[in-house]
């Protein structure tokens, strides 16, 4: 068996069924391959009326997305290829063949293959003293370079693996690199997933891992009893739970320091647009009227989205406040969020004599507060059944990112029909 075949076999083995935290990740093999091509090549790859890209899709059974509207005016465009390992590699080879022919027709010279990979996985592609990458180069007769780590930032956590050689050689190197990326991703997912069900019920592991960037400090740690996240995260934000596991839309009010609003919004709204694009959530910052000296010390941010989207959006807000040094210089930022729960279920969260809420606070490290009237009425574990009581009650949760997330997910889980 050739090394190319062995590498593809390894890629397939990474896609087995894994059941963690109530999810079945049976399609991990659909780990996307992301490449970067010259903008001048996009037209040839798509073809007249989309004929070329349709032919590639039909022949390889892979889905090929050319991100033409991103990086408008840039010299390069990203392409994402979805499918199993063989299909992704086959589609990539077809794209290389189209690029090679176009370069010949237009006298553009030699082409190269550029693969995007999460920074935290790059070490495993390079290997100890460069052993892994040297082996790939030797076996495929290619030259491979990796972009500098200095190009990595909180919102750009990918590096570029550039491959030069023949179309056959570049395709072979891609298969070996993709296999290594997939197996590393699967390993990291397995390391994290067992703890998600306990500390963060209802959240898919991929959403959690997609926000764990290398720049996060060791103090940004999960609460007591939670697993320590692995040093690497999956290379791309694979959004949403597996098929058959729909997520309900949730509304969360988050309160941030007034002096951090500018940073969270960003220049001309750039950062908040990044939050919305990456998370898939709707994010709105409340406006404030009146005299400057009368403005509140905190500003409300309303986030609307699935549990996965909530995780990502809230994480980026916490991270921005931390980056800007707007929290404590020693500890991670501690923010307040509010979630709305049915008033009739408040007693279930508090528990008899407050036992449940005390346990929630112990496990998550968050401070959990209820309106005083609801707390007094429900401290015995009885639901608030007053005819004049509102349908919903706001629960305030205060703490670091992981504490707040764990408390939110646990409270939501307690109110889920499956837990009743």
Coordinates of C-alpha atoms in Angstrom, one line a residue:
X1 CA 0.0 0.0 0.0
X2 CA 1.4 3.5 -1.0
X3 CA 1.9 6.2 1.6
X4 CA -0.9 8.2 0.0
X5 CA -3.3 5.3 0.4
X6 CA -2.1 4.8 4.0
X7 CA -2.6 8.5 4.8
X8 CA -6.1 8.3 3.4
X9 CA -6.8 5.2 5.4
X10 CA -5.7 7.0 8.5
X11 CA -8.0 9.9 7.6
X12 CA -10.9 7.5 7.4
X13 CA -10.2 6.0 10.8
X14 CA -10.4 9.4 12.4
X15 CA -14.0 9.6 11.4
X16 CA -15.4 6.8 13.5
X17 CA -18.5 7.3 15.6
X18 CA -17.9 8.9 19.0
X19 CA -20.7 9.4 21.5
X20 CA -19.9 12.1 24.0
X21 CA -22.1 14.5 26.0
X22 CA -25.2 13.1 24.3
X23 CA -24.0 13.9 20.8
X24 CA -23.1 11.4 18.0
X25 CA -20.2 12.8 16.0
X26 CA -20.4 10.2 13.3
X27 CA -19.4 12.5 10.5
X28 CA -16.1 13.8 11.8
X29 CA -14.7 12.7 8.5
X30 CA -16.4 15.8 7.0
X31 CA -13.6 17.9 8.4
X32 CA -13.3 20.7 5.9
X33 CA -10.2 21.3 3.8
X34 CA -9.5 25.0 3.5
X35 CA -7.1 26.3 0.8
X36 CA -6.1 29.7 -0.5
X37 CA -5.8 30.5 -4.2
X38 CA -4.8 33.5 -6.2
X39 CA -7.8 35.8 -7.0
X40 CA -6.7 35.5 -10.7
X41 CA -7.5 31.8 -10.6
X42 CA -11.0 32.1 -9.2
X43 CA -12.6 32.6 -12.6
X44 CA -11.0 29.5 -14.1
X45 CA -11.9 27.4 -11.0
X46 CA -15.5 28.4 -11.3
X47 CA -15.7 28.2 -15.1
X48 CA -18.2 29.8 -17.5
X49 CA -21.6 29.7 -15.8
X50 CA -20.1 27.7 -13.0
X51 CA -19.5 24.7 -15.3
X52 CA -16.0 23.8 -14.0
X53 CA -16.8 23.9 -10.3
X54 CA -20.0 21.9 -10.9
X55 CA -17.9 19.3 -12.8
X56 CA -15.5 19.1 -9.8
X57 CA -18.3 18.7 -7.4
X58 CA -20.1 16.0 -9.4
X59 CA -17.0 14.0 -10.1
X60 CA -15.6 14.1 -6.5
X61 CA -18.9 14.3 -4.5
X62 CA -17.3 17.0 -2.4
X63 CA -18.9 20.4 -1.7
X64 CA -16.7 23.2 -2.9
X65 CA -17.3 26.8 -1.6
X66 CA -15.4 29.6 -3.2
X67 CA -15.5 32.6 -0.8
X68 CA -15.6 35.2 -3.6
X69 CA -17.3 37.9 -1.5
X70 CA -14.7 37.8 1.3
X71 CA -11.5 39.8 1.2
X72 CA -12.9 41.9 -1.7
X73 CA -10.0 43.4 -3.6
X74 CA -7.5 41.0 -2.0
X75 CA -5.0 39.1 -4.0
X76 CA -6.2 35.7 -2.6
X77 CA -9.5 34.0 -2.0
X78 CA -10.3 31.1 0.4
X79 CA -11.9 27.9 -0.8
X80 CA -13.5 25.4 1.7
X81 CA -14.0 21.8 0.6
X82 CA -16.4 19.6 2.5
X83 CA -16.6 15.8 2.3
X84 CA -14.8 12.6 3.4
X85 CA -11.0 12.5 3.1
X86 CA -10.9 10.9 -0.3
X87 CA -13.5 13.3 -1.8
X88 CA -11.8 16.4 -0.3
X89 CA -8.4 15.4 -1.6
X90 CA -9.8 14.5 -5.0
X91 CA -11.5 17.9 -5.3
X92 CA -8.3 19.6 -4.3
X93 CA -6.4 17.8 -7.0
X94 CA -8.9 18.8 -9.6
X95 CA -8.6 22.4 -8.5
X96 CA -4.8 22.1 -8.8
X97 CA -5.1 20.7 -12.3
X98 CA -7.4 23.6 -13.3
X99 CA -4.9 26.1 -11.8
X100 CA -1.9 24.4 -13.5
X101 CA -3.7 24.6 -16.9
X102 CA -4.6 28.2 -16.4
X103 CA -1.1 29.1 -15.4
X104 CA 0.2 27.4 -18.5
X105 CA -2.3 29.2 -20.7
X106 CA -1.5 32.6 -19.2
X107 CA 2.2 32.2 -18.7
X108 CA 1.9 32.6 -14.9
X109 CA 4.6 30.2 -14.1
X110 CA 4.4 27.5 -11.4
X111 CA 1.5 27.2 -9.0
X112 CA 1.5 26.3 -5.3
X113 CA -1.0 24.8 -2.9
X114 CA -1.8 26.8 0.2
X115 CA -3.6 25.0 3.0
X116 CA -5.0 26.9 6.0
X117 CA -4.5 25.2 9.4
X118 CA -5.2 26.2 13.0
X119 CA -2.1 27.5 14.6
X120 CA -2.4 25.1 17.5
X121 CA -2.1 22.1 15.1
X122 CA 0.9 23.3 13.2
X123 CA 3.4 21.8 15.7
X124 CA 2.1 18.4 14.9
X125 CA 2.4 19.0 11.2
X126 CA 6.0 20.1 11.6
X127 CA 6.9 17.4 14.1
X128 CA 9.9 17.2 16.5
X129 CA 12.9 18.9 14.9
X130 CA 10.8 19.1 11.7
X131 CA 10.7 15.3 11.3
X132 CA 7.1 15.1 10.2
X133 CA 7.2 17.8 7.6
X134 CA 10.6 16.5 6.3
X135 CA 9.1 13.1 5.8
X136 CA 6.1 14.5 3.9
X137 CA 8.5 16.5 1.6
X138 CA 10.7 13.5 1.0
X139 CA 7.9 11.1 0.2
X140 CA 6.0 13.5 -2.1
X141 CA 9.0 15.3 -3.7
X142 CA 7.7 18.7 -2.6
X143 CA 8.9 21.8 -0.8
X144 CA 6.8 22.9 2.2
X145 CA 6.9 26.1 4.2
X146 CA 4.7 27.3 7.1
X147 CA 3.8 31.0 7.6
X148 CA 5.1 32.8 10.7
X149 CA 3.4 32.5 14.0
X150 CA 3.6 36.3 14.2
X151 CA 0.7 36.5 11.7
X152 CA -1.6 34.8 14.2
X153 CA -4.1 36.9 16.2
X154 CA -7.2 36.4 18.3
X155 CA -9.5 36.7 15.2
X156 CA -7.1 35.0 12.8
X157 CA -5.9 31.8 14.3
X158 CA -4.9 30.1 11.0
X159 CA -1.5 29.7 9.4
X160 CA -0.7 28.9 5.8
X161 CA 1.1 25.7 4.8
X162 CA 2.5 26.4 1.3
X163 CA 3.4 23.4 -0.9
X164 CA 5.4 23.5 -4.2
X165 CA 5.9 20.7 -6.6
X166 CA 4.1 18.7 -9.3
X167 CA 0.3 18.5 -9.2
X168 CA 0.7 14.8 -8.1
X169 CA 3.2 15.6 -5.5
X170 CA 1.2 18.5 -4.0
X171 CA -1.9 16.4 -4.0
X172 CA -0.1 13.6 -2.1
X173 CA 1.3 16.1 0.4
X174 CA -2.2 17.5 0.9
X175 CA -3.5 14.1 1.7
X176 CA -0.8 13.4 4.3
X177 CA -1.2 16.8 5.9
X178 CA -5.0 16.6 6.0
X179 CA -4.8 13.2 7.5
X180 CA -2.6 14.5 10.3
X181 CA -4.9 17.5 10.9
X182 CA -7.9 15.3 11.1
X183 CA -6.4 12.8 13.5
X184 CA -5.1 15.7 15.7
X185 CA -8.6 17.3 15.6
X186 CA -10.3 14.0 16.5
X187 CA -7.8 13.5 19.4
X188 CA -8.5 17.0 20.8
X189 CA -12.2 16.6 20.5
X190 CA -12.1 13.3 22.3
X191 CA -10.0 14.8 25.1
X192 CA -12.5 17.6 25.6
X193 CA -15.9 16.1 24.9
X194 CA -16.3 13.9 28.1
X195 CA -16.4 17.0 30.3
X196 CA -18.8 19.0 28.1
X197 CA -21.9 17.0 29.1
X198 CA -21.2 17.5 32.8
X199 CA -20.2 21.2 33.0
X200 CA -21.7 22.5 29.8
X201 CA -24.8 20.4 29.0
X202 CA -26.5 21.2 25.7
X203 CA -23.3 22.6 24.1
X204 CA -21.6 20.8 21.2
X205 CA -17.9 20.3 21.8
X206 CA -16.9 21.8 18.5
X207 CA -18.4 25.2 19.4
X208 CA -16.5 25.1 22.7
X209 CA -13.2 24.2 21.1
X210 CA -13.5 26.7 18.2
X211 CA -13.0 29.6 20.5
X212 CA -10.0 28.3 22.5
X213 CA -7.2 30.2 20.9
X214 CA -3.6 29.8 21.9
X215 CA -3.4 33.4 23.2
X216 CA -5.7 32.7 26.1
X217 CA -3.8 32.9 29.4
X218 CA -3.7 30.0 31.8
X219 CA -5.9 32.0 34.2
X220 CA -8.8 31.7 31.8
X221 CA -9.6 28.3 33.3
X222 CA -12.8 26.3 33.7
X223 CA -14.5 26.2 37.1
X224 CA -14.0 23.6 39.7
X225 CA -14.6 20.1 38.5
X226 CA -14.4 21.0 34.8
X227 CA -11.8 19.4 32.4
X228 CA -8.8 21.5 31.5
X229 CA -9.1 22.2 27.7
X230 CA -6.5 20.6 25.5
X231 CA -3.7 22.8 24.1
X232 CA -5.1 22.6 20.6
X233 CA -8.5 23.4 19.1
X234 CA -10.1 22.2 15.9
X235 CA -9.0 24.2 12.9
X236 CA -12.3 25.6 11.8
X237 CA -15.5 26.7 13.6
X238 CA -17.8 23.9 12.6
X239 CA -21.1 25.4 13.6
X240 CA -24.1 23.7 15.1
X241 CA -24.8 20.3 16.5
X242 CA -24.9 17.1 14.5
X243 CA -28.0 16.4 12.3
X244 CA -31.0 15.5 14.4
X245 CA -29.9 17.6 17.4
X246 CA -31.6 21.0 16.8
X247 CA -30.8 23.8 19.2
X248 CA -33.3 26.3 20.5
X249 CA -32.7 30.0 20.3
X250 CA -31.9 31.6 23.6
X251 CA -31.8 35.3 24.7
X252 CA -29.1 36.5 27.1
X253 CA -28.6 40.0 28.5
X254 CA -24.9 40.6 29.1
X255 CA -23.6 43.6 31.1
X256 CA -20.2 45.1 30.2
X257 CA -18.3 48.1 31.6
X258 CA -19.4 51.3 29.9
X259 CA -15.7 52.1 29.1
X260 CA -15.5 48.8 27.2
X261 CA -18.3 49.5 24.7
X262 CA -16.1 51.1 22.1
X263 CA -13.7 48.1 22.1
X264 CA -16.6 45.6 21.9
X265 CA -18.1 47.5 19.0
X266 CA -14.8 48.2 17.3
X267 CA -13.8 50.8 14.7
X268 CA -16.9 51.5 12.5
X269 CA -18.5 48.4 14.1
X270 CA -15.8 46.0 12.9
X271 CA -15.4 43.9 16.1
X272 CA -19.1 43.4 16.7
X273 CA -19.5 42.4 13.0
X274 CA -16.8 39.8 13.6
X275 CA -18.6 38.5 16.6
X276 CA -21.9 38.2 14.6
X277 CA -20.2 36.5 11.6
X278 CA -18.2 34.0 13.7
X279 CA -20.8 33.1 16.2
X280 CA -24.0 33.3 14.1
X281 CA -25.7 35.1 16.9
X282 CA -27.5 38.4 16.8
X283 CA -25.7 40.9 19.1
X284 CA -27.0 44.4 20.0
X285 CA -25.5 47.0 22.3
X286 CA -28.0 49.2 24.1
X287 CA -27.8 52.9 23.4
X288 CA -27.7 55.4 26.2
X289 CA -29.2 58.8 26.3
X290 CA -28.9 61.7 28.7
X291 CA -26.0 63.6 30.2
X292 CA -22.6 62.0 30.3
X293 CA -22.3 62.1 34.1
X294 CA -25.7 60.4 34.4
X295 CA -24.8 57.4 32.2
X296 CA -24.7 54.0 34.0
X297 CA -21.5 52.2 34.7
X298 CA -22.6 49.2 32.7
X299 CA -24.1 48.7 29.3
X300 CA -26.5 46.0 28.3
X301 CA -25.7 43.7 25.4
X302 CA -28.5 41.5 24.1
X303 CA -27.4 38.2 22.5
X304 CA -29.9 36.1 20.6
X305 CA -28.8 32.6 19.3
X306 CA -28.4 28.9 19.9
X307 CA -26.3 27.6 22.8
X308 CA -23.3 27.2 20.4
X309 CA -23.7 30.8 19.2
X310 CA -24.1 32.1 22.7
X311 CA -20.9 30.4 23.8
X312 CA -18.9 32.0 20.9
X313 CA -20.4 35.4 21.1
X314 CA -20.0 35.7 24.9
X315 CA -16.4 34.3 24.7
X316 CA -15.4 36.9 22.2
X317 CA -16.8 39.7 24.4
X318 CA -15.1 38.4 27.5
X319 CA -11.8 38.0 25.5
X320 CA -12.0 41.6 24.1
X321 CA -12.5 43.0 27.6
X322 CA -9.6 41.0 28.8
X323 CA -7.4 42.0 25.9
X324 CA -8.1 45.7 26.4
X325 CA -7.2 45.4 30.1
X326 CA -10.6 46.6 31.2
X327 CA -11.0 43.9 33.9
X328 CA -8.7 43.2 36.9
X329 CA -5.0 43.1 35.9
X330 CA -4.7 39.8 37.9
X331 CA -7.9 38.0 37.3
X332 CA -10.0 37.3 34.3
X333 CA -13.0 39.6 33.7
X334 CA -16.1 38.9 35.8
X335 CA -19.2 40.0 34.0
X336 CA -22.9 39.8 34.8
X337 CA -25.4 38.1 32.5
X338 CA -29.2 37.6 32.9
X339 CA -31.3 34.8 31.5
X340 CA -35.0 34.5 31.6
X341 CA -36.6 31.4 33.1
X342 CA -40.3 30.5 33.7
X343 CA -41.4 31.9 37.0
X344 CA -43.0 28.6 37.9
X345 CA -39.6 26.8 37.6
X346 CA -37.6 29.1 39.9
X347 CA -38.2 26.9 42.8
X348 CA -36.7 23.9 40.9
X349 CA -33.5 25.9 40.4
X350 CA -33.3 27.1 44.0
X351 CA -34.2 23.8 45.5
X352 CA -35.3 23.0 49.1
X353 CA -33.7 25.5 51.4
X354 CA -31.6 26.8 48.5
X355 CA -29.7 23.5 48.2
X356 CA -29.8 23.4 44.4
X357 CA -28.5 27.0 43.8
X358 CA -25.8 26.5 46.4
X359 CA -24.6 23.4 44.6
X360 CA -24.7 25.3 41.3
X361 CA -22.6 28.0 42.7
X362 CA -20.1 25.6 44.2
X363 CA -19.7 23.6 41.0
X364 CA -19.5 26.6 38.6
X365 CA -17.8 29.2 40.7
X366 CA -20.5 31.8 39.6
X367 CA -22.7 33.9 41.8
X368 CA -26.4 33.3 41.0
X369 CA -29.0 35.8 42.1
X370 CA -32.8 35.8 41.9
X371 CA -35.3 38.7 42.6
X372 CA -35.8 38.8 46.3
X373 CA -39.5 38.1 46.2
X374 CA -38.9 35.0 44.1
X375 CA -36.2 33.8 46.4
X376 CA -38.3 34.2 49.5
X377 CA -41.3 32.5 48.0
X378 CA -39.3 29.7 46.4
X379 CA -36.7 28.9 49.1
X380 CA -38.7 25.9 50.1
X381 CA -38.6 24.5 46.6
X382 CA -42.2 25.5 45.7
X383 CA -42.9 27.2 42.4
X384 CA -44.0 30.8 42.4
X385 CA -47.7 30.5 41.8
X386 CA -48.9 34.0 42.7
X387 CA -51.6 35.1 40.2
X388 CA -49.9 38.5 39.8
X389 CA -46.4 37.0 39.3
X390 CA -44.8 37.6 35.9
X391 CA -44.5 34.6 33.5
X392 CA -40.7 34.8 33.5
X393 CA -38.1 35.7 36.1
X394 CA -34.6 37.0 35.3
X395 CA -31.8 35.1 36.8
X396 CA -28.5 37.0 37.3
X397 CA -25.2 35.1 36.9
X398 CA -21.9 36.8 37.8
X399 CA -18.5 35.3 37.2
X400 CA -15.7 34.6 34.8
X401 CA -16.4 33.3 31.3
X402 CA -16.3 29.5 32.1
X403 CA -18.2 30.0 35.4
X404 CA -21.0 32.0 33.7
X405 CA -21.2 29.6 30.8
X406 CA -21.4 26.5 33.0
X407 CA -24.1 28.1 35.2
X408 CA -26.2 29.1 32.1
X409 CA -25.9 25.6 30.6
X410 CA -26.7 23.8 33.9
X411 CA -29.7 26.0 34.6
X412 CA -31.0 25.5 31.0
X413 CA -30.5 21.8 31.4
X414 CA -32.5 21.7 34.7
X415 CA -35.4 23.3 32.9
X416 CA -35.2 21.0 29.9
X417 CA -38.2 18.6 29.5
X418 CA -35.8 15.7 29.3
X419 CA -34.6 16.4 32.9
X420 CA -38.1 16.6 34.3

